[in-house]
XYZ file of C-alpha atoms in Angstrom:
594
model
C 0.000 0.000 0.000
C 1.296 3.452 -0.943
C 2.276 5.762 1.874
C 0.002 8.700 2.668
C 1.351 11.856 1.074
C 1.830 14.635 3.638
C 2.161 18.170 2.310
C 5.179 19.938 3.804
C 5.303 23.727 3.850
C 8.802 25.118 4.266
C 8.538 27.992 6.746
C 12.259 28.880 6.665
C 11.895 32.181 4.834
C 9.035 33.561 6.924
C 8.454 32.031 10.321
C 11.990 30.644 10.534
C 13.486 34.075 9.902
C 11.013 35.676 12.280
C 11.580 33.155 15.062
C 15.379 33.385 14.945
C 16.252 36.825 13.579
C 13.121 38.856 14.305
C 12.539 38.848 10.527
C 15.724 40.817 9.798
C 17.346 38.948 6.893
C 18.227 40.753 3.669
C 16.787 39.272 0.496
C 20.048 39.177 -1.450
C 21.574 37.174 1.409
C 18.964 34.395 1.337
C 17.854 34.124 -2.307
C 20.553 31.516 -3.142
C 18.975 29.301 -0.470
C 15.558 29.708 -2.117
C 17.071 28.399 -5.331
C 18.571 25.490 -3.389
C 15.204 24.722 -1.766
C 13.586 24.635 -5.192
C 16.308 22.257 -6.429
C 15.643 20.053 -3.395
C 12.055 19.558 -4.570
C 10.239 21.885 -2.197
C 7.160 23.408 -3.828
C 5.256 24.889 -0.877
C 6.773 27.900 0.909
C 5.689 30.388 3.537
C 7.431 33.454 2.154
C 5.829 36.589 3.548
C 3.152 38.238 5.592
C 3.066 38.276 9.366
C 6.035 40.140 10.804
C 8.004 39.590 7.593
C 5.985 42.418 6.054
C 6.539 45.355 8.404
C 10.061 44.283 9.408
C 11.389 44.814 5.879
C 10.255 48.439 5.902
C 11.164 49.057 9.556
C 14.642 47.516 9.644
C 15.904 46.379 6.235
C 15.203 49.255 3.822
C 13.557 46.657 1.581
C 10.165 46.635 -0.072
C 8.218 43.502 0.891
C 6.364 43.537 -2.428
C 9.664 43.560 -4.336
C 10.883 40.627 -2.224
C 7.709 38.680 -2.965
C 8.024 39.316 -6.716
C 11.651 38.170 -6.729
C 10.786 35.056 -4.705
C 8.105 34.096 -7.227
C 10.558 34.530 -10.099
C 12.970 32.084 -8.462
C 10.516 29.292 -7.598
C 8.412 29.545 -10.766
C 4.707 29.875 -11.444
C 3.574 26.526 -10.017
C 4.899 26.754 -6.455
C 2.384 27.299 -3.675
C 3.518 30.552 -2.050
C 1.791 31.251 1.229
C 1.593 34.264 3.527
C 0.279 34.799 7.029
C -2.522 37.266 7.829
C -3.985 38.281 11.183
C -7.656 38.435 10.198
C -8.834 42.052 10.267
C -5.341 43.122 11.344
C -3.891 41.607 8.125
C -0.156 42.460 8.370
C -0.645 45.300 10.836
C -0.688 45.320 14.648
C -3.923 47.297 14.746
C -7.324 46.620 13.215
C -7.665 47.648 9.599
C -10.720 49.217 8.024
C -12.699 47.218 5.486
C -10.962 49.234 2.787
C -7.502 48.245 4.042
C -8.456 44.602 4.636
C -9.549 44.322 1.012
C -6.453 46.173 -0.230
C -4.281 43.643 1.606
C -5.820 40.761 -0.351
C -5.632 42.667 -3.636
C -1.961 43.611 -3.240
C -0.859 40.170 -2.083
C -2.664 38.509 -4.984
C -0.879 40.911 -7.330
C 2.534 40.057 -5.891
C 2.754 36.315 -6.234
C 0.722 34.864 -3.368
C -1.172 31.584 -3.856
C -2.548 30.991 -0.348
C -3.219 33.191 2.671
C -3.311 31.546 6.085
C -5.753 33.679 8.045
C -6.142 33.657 11.822
C -7.670 35.633 14.655
C -5.759 35.553 17.939
C -9.015 35.713 19.930
C -10.650 32.936 17.883
C -13.469 35.439 17.293
C -14.975 34.120 14.069
C -16.552 37.506 13.325
C -12.998 38.754 12.746
C -12.448 36.141 10.023
C -15.589 36.634 7.964
C -14.785 39.771 5.973
C -11.089 39.006 5.499
C -12.036 35.568 4.145
C -14.424 37.138 1.631
C -11.661 39.473 0.415
C -9.133 36.660 0.073
C -11.530 34.637 -2.063
C -12.589 37.720 -4.048
C -9.062 37.942 -5.431
C -8.946 34.213 -6.287
C -6.555 33.210 -3.532
C -6.729 30.014 -1.494
C -7.980 30.736 2.017
C -6.563 28.652 4.847
C -8.750 29.372 7.857
C -7.155 28.947 11.273
C -8.053 27.885 14.774
C -5.333 29.205 17.100
C -4.032 26.935 19.863
C -2.006 27.029 23.060
C -2.043 25.431 26.501
C -3.144 27.530 29.444
C -0.807 27.957 32.414
C -1.359 25.246 35.065
C -4.483 25.773 37.113
C -6.189 27.933 34.486
C -9.402 26.689 32.896
C -12.149 28.015 30.649
C -10.662 27.834 27.135
C -8.026 26.154 24.986
C -9.230 22.608 25.416
C -10.748 20.316 22.777
C -14.368 21.427 23.434
C -13.265 25.069 23.003
C -11.637 24.280 19.643
C -14.682 22.297 18.550
C -16.902 25.270 19.396
C -14.610 27.577 17.395
C -14.556 25.259 14.381
C -18.339 24.836 14.493
C -18.692 28.642 14.555
C -16.522 28.826 11.420
C -18.651 26.221 9.669
C -21.938 27.792 10.785
C -20.859 31.272 9.658
C -20.185 29.977 6.128
C -16.673 31.443 6.080
C -15.277 30.344 2.687
C -12.116 28.248 3.042
C -9.936 25.834 1.098
C -8.087 24.263 4.037
C -7.997 24.361 7.829
C -4.929 24.953 9.973
C -4.564 24.464 13.703
C -1.834 26.933 14.642
C 0.107 26.781 17.904
C 2.526 29.726 17.874
C 3.936 28.957 21.321
C 4.280 25.209 20.850
C 2.678 24.563 24.233
C -0.193 22.218 23.286
C 0.281 18.668 24.514
C 0.488 15.818 21.961
C -2.656 14.197 23.353
C -4.658 17.401 22.976
C -3.388 17.742 19.407
C -4.448 14.180 18.633
C -7.937 14.685 20.045
C -8.333 18.082 18.327
C -7.383 16.783 14.857
C -9.622 13.741 15.366
C -12.505 16.026 16.289
C -11.919 18.234 13.235
C -11.697 15.294 10.846
C -15.013 14.006 12.127
C -16.648 17.418 11.665
C -15.397 18.267 8.154
C -15.008 14.826 6.578
C -12.156 13.224 4.688
C -11.973 15.651 1.737
C -10.919 18.762 3.687
C -7.187 19.454 3.965
C -6.224 19.749 7.651
C -2.757 20.739 8.838
C -0.889 21.556 12.025
C 1.565 24.376 12.647
C 3.635 24.439 15.814
C 7.009 25.510 17.246
C 9.710 23.616 19.095
C 9.790 26.270 21.876
C 8.435 23.953 24.590
C 10.177 20.818 23.273
C 7.136 18.763 22.204
C 6.716 19.694 18.520
C 7.844 16.387 16.975
C 5.539 14.459 19.297
C 2.689 16.820 18.376
C 3.287 16.372 14.644
C 3.338 12.590 15.001
C 0.086 12.786 16.983
C -1.479 15.000 14.306
C -0.465 12.631 11.515
C -1.844 9.675 13.441
C -5.122 11.567 13.894
C -5.430 12.208 10.143
C -3.690 15.522 9.387
C -2.740 16.123 5.744
C 0.023 18.681 6.178
C 2.662 20.011 8.572
C 5.073 22.959 8.617
C 8.855 22.467 8.845
C 11.975 24.610 8.575
C 15.570 24.084 7.497
C 18.667 24.360 9.674
C 20.050 26.709 10.970
C 16.638 28.357 11.472
C 14.827 25.212 12.629
C 14.161 23.869 16.107
C 14.348 26.060 19.198
C 11.908 28.910 18.815
C 11.172 27.909 15.196
C 9.516 24.937 13.484
C 10.935 21.396 13.728
C 13.698 20.587 11.278
C 12.880 18.932 7.960
C 15.606 16.299 8.405
C 14.553 15.597 12.000
C 10.974 14.991 10.919
C 12.070 12.768 8.033
C 13.929 10.713 10.606
C 10.938 10.659 12.990
C 8.599 9.084 10.406
C 10.987 6.322 9.349
C 9.052 3.059 9.275
C 5.715 4.868 9.320
C 3.177 5.088 6.540
C 3.850 8.733 5.637
C 5.569 10.330 2.651
C 6.712 13.814 3.694
C 6.317 15.853 0.539
C 8.305 13.373 -1.548
C 11.437 14.929 -0.038
C 14.832 13.253 -0.310
C 17.266 13.428 2.614
C 20.372 13.986 0.484
C 18.784 16.867 -1.422
C 17.626 18.502 1.803
C 21.174 18.191 3.165
C 22.498 20.148 0.173
C 19.782 22.787 0.636
C 20.669 23.206 4.314
C 24.353 23.552 3.448
C 23.534 26.473 1.135
C 21.243 28.070 3.717
C 23.896 27.748 6.434
C 26.418 29.472 4.195
C 23.923 32.244 3.344
C 23.332 32.986 7.031
C 26.872 32.474 8.341
C 27.342 36.181 9.109
C 24.062 36.575 11.007
C 23.987 36.643 14.794
C 21.821 33.791 16.106
C 20.728 34.628 19.654
C 21.311 31.653 21.973
C 17.684 31.634 23.146
C 16.586 30.959 19.539
C 18.274 27.549 19.599
C 16.881 26.398 22.941
C 13.687 24.843 24.211
C 12.315 26.055 27.516
C 10.372 24.019 30.088
C 8.970 27.320 31.413
C 7.119 28.263 28.207
C 3.939 26.286 29.094
C 3.685 28.403 32.258
C 3.912 31.641 30.291
C 3.150 30.911 26.633
C 5.493 33.138 24.634
C 5.433 32.328 20.902
C 8.706 31.511 19.197
C 8.117 34.156 16.552
C 7.950 36.863 19.219
C 10.402 35.582 21.817
C 13.643 36.398 20.009
C 12.273 39.659 18.617
C 11.567 40.730 22.196
C 14.873 39.546 23.625
C 16.735 41.358 20.852
C 14.882 44.561 21.692
C 15.781 44.018 25.345
C 19.424 43.654 24.294
C 19.160 46.946 22.454
C 17.562 48.612 25.482
C 20.009 47.128 27.981
C 17.220 45.341 29.897
C 17.856 41.694 28.952
C 18.474 40.879 32.620
C 14.736 41.466 33.180
C 13.697 38.739 30.698
C 13.075 35.976 33.307
C 10.951 38.365 35.362
C 8.872 39.350 32.332
C 8.274 35.721 31.340
C 7.194 34.983 34.923
C 4.842 37.980 34.929
C 3.131 36.819 31.742
C 1.253 34.090 33.566
C -0.949 36.551 35.466
C -1.325 38.762 32.392
C -2.612 35.837 30.288
C -5.013 34.692 33.003
C -6.510 38.145 33.577
C -6.626 39.036 29.880
C -9.359 36.608 28.812
C -7.238 33.802 27.323
C -6.676 35.176 23.860
C -4.156 32.966 22.097
C -0.528 33.950 22.543
C 0.084 34.825 18.905
C 0.564 38.210 17.230
C -0.803 40.722 18.054
C -2.137 39.334 21.368
C 1.232 37.810 22.301
C 2.757 41.272 21.972
C -0.003 42.719 24.145
C 0.750 40.092 26.799
C 4.465 40.801 26.569
C 4.051 44.570 26.783
C 1.802 44.327 29.841
C 4.135 41.869 31.561
C 7.078 44.165 30.743
C 5.195 47.145 32.188
C 4.325 45.158 35.327
C 8.001 44.338 35.857
C 9.417 47.771 35.056
C 6.800 49.995 36.734
C 5.150 47.711 39.280
C 2.147 45.356 38.891
C -0.705 47.071 37.046
C 0.698 50.570 37.541
C 0.482 51.101 33.781
C -1.729 49.560 31.122
C -0.109 48.787 27.791
C -2.400 50.325 25.130
C -2.846 47.130 23.105
C -3.561 44.996 26.152
C -5.976 47.568 27.500
C -7.896 47.849 24.233
C -8.050 44.044 24.031
C -9.658 43.579 27.451
C -12.044 46.449 26.646
C -13.243 44.662 23.496
C -11.736 46.824 20.762
C -10.184 43.821 18.986
C -13.209 41.561 19.339
C -14.518 39.132 21.929
C -11.971 37.365 24.133
C -12.557 33.622 24.766
C -13.483 34.298 28.404
C -14.348 37.500 30.224
C -11.239 39.427 31.308
C -10.710 40.244 34.970
C -13.187 42.947 36.003
C -10.611 44.978 37.944
C -8.228 44.973 34.966
C -11.054 46.069 32.665
C -11.893 48.922 35.045
C -8.235 49.946 35.274
C -7.823 49.838 31.482
C -10.887 52.008 31.030
C -9.544 54.602 33.488
C -5.998 54.637 32.106
C -6.931 54.691 28.401
C -10.067 56.809 28.854
C -12.099 54.337 26.813
C -15.375 52.595 27.599
C -15.744 48.822 27.123
C -17.346 47.912 23.803
C -18.946 44.972 22.016
C -19.070 46.777 18.661
C -17.646 45.094 15.556
C -13.980 46.228 15.375
C -14.345 46.783 11.624
C -17.095 49.338 12.215
C -14.839 51.170 14.677
C -11.938 51.120 12.208
C -14.125 52.352 9.339
C -14.756 55.587 11.294
C -11.030 56.238 11.707
C -9.802 58.650 9.052
C -6.234 57.343 9.393
C -7.447 53.936 8.230
C -8.580 55.136 4.811
C -6.685 55.007 1.537
C -7.583 58.652 0.951
C -5.805 59.784 4.134
C -2.564 58.060 3.190
C -2.779 59.103 -0.450
C -2.921 62.687 0.789
C 0.091 62.086 3.053
C 2.069 60.690 0.133
C 1.177 63.686 -2.024
C 2.334 66.011 0.772
C 5.693 64.212 0.794
C 5.938 64.156 -3.031
C 5.866 60.339 -3.010
C 4.211 58.481 -5.891
C 0.752 57.411 -4.717
C 0.624 53.891 -6.131
C -1.697 51.383 -4.458
C 1.360 49.597 -3.083
C 2.779 52.789 -1.578
C -0.551 53.757 -0.065
C -0.874 50.338 1.564
C 2.729 50.474 2.824
C 2.030 53.827 4.468
C -1.281 52.646 5.920
C 0.223 49.420 7.264
C 3.423 50.980 8.633
C 2.217 54.477 9.555
C 4.968 57.106 9.732
C 7.649 54.408 9.550
C 6.211 53.546 6.151
C 6.501 57.163 5.080
C 10.108 57.195 6.302
C 10.865 54.110 4.201
C 9.299 55.600 1.083
C 11.328 58.789 1.601
C 14.527 56.782 1.988
C 14.887 57.752 5.636
C 14.339 54.389 7.332
C 17.165 52.820 9.386
C 19.130 49.713 8.467
C 19.280 47.364 11.454
C 20.722 43.928 10.696
C 22.523 41.944 13.384
C 25.574 40.188 12.001
C 28.534 38.568 13.711
C 31.421 40.196 11.883
C 29.906 43.100 10.019
C 28.428 46.397 11.071
C 25.658 47.810 8.913
C 25.860 51.562 9.131
C 24.231 54.129 6.861
C 23.469 51.500 4.258
C 27.008 50.101 4.075
C 28.497 46.893 5.447
C 31.875 47.466 7.057
C 34.182 44.719 8.238
C 34.765 45.150 11.961
C 38.495 44.553 11.461
C 38.697 47.871 9.652
C 36.104 49.734 11.661
C 38.297 52.061 13.689
C 36.536 54.360 16.088
C 34.579 54.525 19.331
C 31.624 52.212 19.944
C 29.177 51.444 22.725
C 28.469 47.741 23.123
C 26.059 45.900 25.413
C 27.168 42.672 27.138
C 24.657 40.910 29.398
C 22.759 44.143 29.878
C 25.864 46.218 30.773
C 27.141 48.985 28.506
C 30.816 49.473 27.700
C 32.661 52.092 25.665
C 35.076 50.377 23.272
C 37.791 52.079 21.251
C 38.755 50.050 18.162
C 41.970 50.761 16.248
C 43.757 49.142 13.352
C 46.898 47.062 13.739
C 48.465 46.429 17.154
C 47.346 49.681 18.769
C 46.130 49.524 22.348
C 42.387 49.610 22.872
C 40.494 50.957 25.846
C 37.356 49.451 27.323
C 35.510 51.313 30.068
C 32.014 51.062 31.545
C 29.706 53.390 29.654
C 27.679 56.055 31.368
C 24.127 54.871 31.854
C 22.607 58.318 31.748
C 23.402 61.806 30.646
C 25.489 64.186 32.746
C 23.427 65.400 35.726
C 21.669 68.644 35.043
C 22.086 71.432 37.549
C 18.748 72.580 38.909
C 17.710 75.188 41.426
C 15.517 74.548 44.439
C 12.300 75.392 42.556
C 13.149 73.242 39.561
C 12.543 69.522 39.072
C 13.961 67.099 36.534
C 11.690 64.754 34.609
C 13.472 61.379 34.308
C 13.028 58.616 31.718
C 11.107 55.737 33.247
C 12.895 53.089 31.132
C 15.476 52.768 28.386
C 13.867 53.625 25.078
C 13.472 56.178 22.327
C 11.727 59.532 22.421
C 8.680 59.007 20.232
C 6.849 62.306 20.760
C 7.562 65.568 22.579
C 4.172 67.044 23.429
C 5.216 70.374 24.986
C 7.489 73.304 24.209
C 9.911 75.290 26.337
C 8.065 78.061 28.140
C 4.770 76.152 28.137
C 2.834 75.876 31.404
C 1.835 72.352 32.475
C -0.285 70.796 35.216
C 0.849 68.045 37.555
C 0.508 64.596 35.883
C 0.069 66.208 32.443
C 1.557 64.064 29.690
C 4.591 65.886 28.292
C 6.389 63.159 26.295
C 5.911 59.632 25.005
C 8.766 57.125 24.932
C 8.778 53.988 22.822
C 10.229 50.814 24.312
C 9.505 47.211 23.365
C 6.933 48.416 20.796
C 5.082 50.063 23.687
C 4.194 53.680 24.270
C 5.299 54.922 27.705
C 3.806 58.161 28.960
C 6.063 60.661 30.710
C 4.025 62.899 32.992
C 4.918 66.152 34.713
C 5.835 65.464 38.384
C 4.642 68.950 39.367
C 2.779 71.910 37.965
C 4.941 74.646 36.491
C 6.646 75.829 33.342
C 8.790 73.749 30.981
C 12.067 75.628 31.362
C 14.169 73.245 29.301
C 13.686 70.215 27.030
C 16.830 68.110 27.098
C 16.081 65.530 24.384
C 14.804 65.476 20.829
C 12.421 63.221 18.938
C 13.814 59.760 18.052
C 16.712 60.165 20.506
C 17.680 57.063 22.481
C 17.529 57.616 26.241
C 18.539 55.615 29.299
C 16.461 54.901 32.388
C 16.779 57.821 34.784
C 18.108 60.212 32.158
C 16.763 63.754 32.455
C 14.277 64.522 29.713
C 13.126 67.982 30.754
C 13.197 70.499 33.593
C 10.077 72.036 35.122
C 10.260 75.295 37.081
């Protein structure tokens, strides 16, 4: 009897890159590996969407649509190229209007996409209905998703097999059009037995003709067991990645899975071990200069207690490295447990995973529930849809007070449609003001990336690629051996000033100052310090302006979170000591109030 053919999607160039490098891999560096993957017989790729859309504009000075076009040219017209979409958030972190949700499908269809995997982190089926219609309108395959995770021990009320059955029945009853079904576990925390029972349940509900697949991560160390359980239960497809961006926070390795099914009745994509070995050799060479954070290669027994998805974990730890707060990582992971429990059990996948992370980070840095991260607060108030269970009443009350928003049960799309900044016309006007060509692609880039999108289109976006032996500065790669000068480096959360010189010259290494030089103030003056390490996002006042006590005078950005800086006393802004986009250290003086 012939073995059952199992479709394998290679996630290397999307989720693999996101889970290991925070999505920051330049296209010219990895395209030879795409060619090698094609030669190895791989025909199904995840190649864009998710965080691999915004990250190109934010950090790489690359156009995601250009990358997608080039990828399609390499693999040919018949390959199944798949992207990831967050329901009504599409490739944004905030809810899109109906106009932007449709434009997402239109643009991705235009730029080489075959299939869009479409999920809602809250498993609110209402959030899948319109996006599904748009995906099918532009003749794309729609892979509808039920998002999975395990709850921290002792927590009940969602994320068990009956909950997933209810979600799947809601999808079927709502007549959401779909071509396949994916059960997606971004944190890799679901147990193999739950996976087996969930796939069995789904197969019974939808019959034998519907393609069912599982997506998971190795983060908690049970991914291979979960894939074997899914195959045994009747799954038709699984997602795998190639070394060196497999395992750890990413998907299981292709070669490892080929080994795991030896002697079983499964044919994994018709793939040949020797050809995959050659592909992985090319990929390893392509990525040899990239810094792989150690946490990206590890599994963690603590993840089931605080479900942090692999695709977000390394992105967050890298930001903590940049901010000099990596030593706080264990505390933030520990704090996530309470944040998940009180937040209504939305699945820990983007954007909800980022909301969880931001709130846990705020609880660690400022004290438990002293601040409410905007995304987390809007989630518990209902602005992203209905959470699986009711959030904690005290947290809802606190979020309402802090954000000055009332709880809502209104359709998030209706709310977004009233927001002028979520219209094509608004962003077309912004492009015209900046003398930027107002193509549909450019309008969508601006709408999806906000002012960072405008900066990219103007050529003003930063280049931020982490490599082992090269420094990317002002668009150029410079070998560190020839990079004479003064640098500030961060080692285990501590900053050091390093002087680098050519040849055998002596170098000096000294602890770096953690804040600016103290500012002299008189008795009636008070400094306004930075609450955390971060960047100045907005300065809301001017020198000479009168302010009230607790008035918001600046906003910092740290860990993708807005942090309000309030006046400690009433008075007059006598001096502003920082400028917009400037990096600041915790405790650094930002302004002086007289």
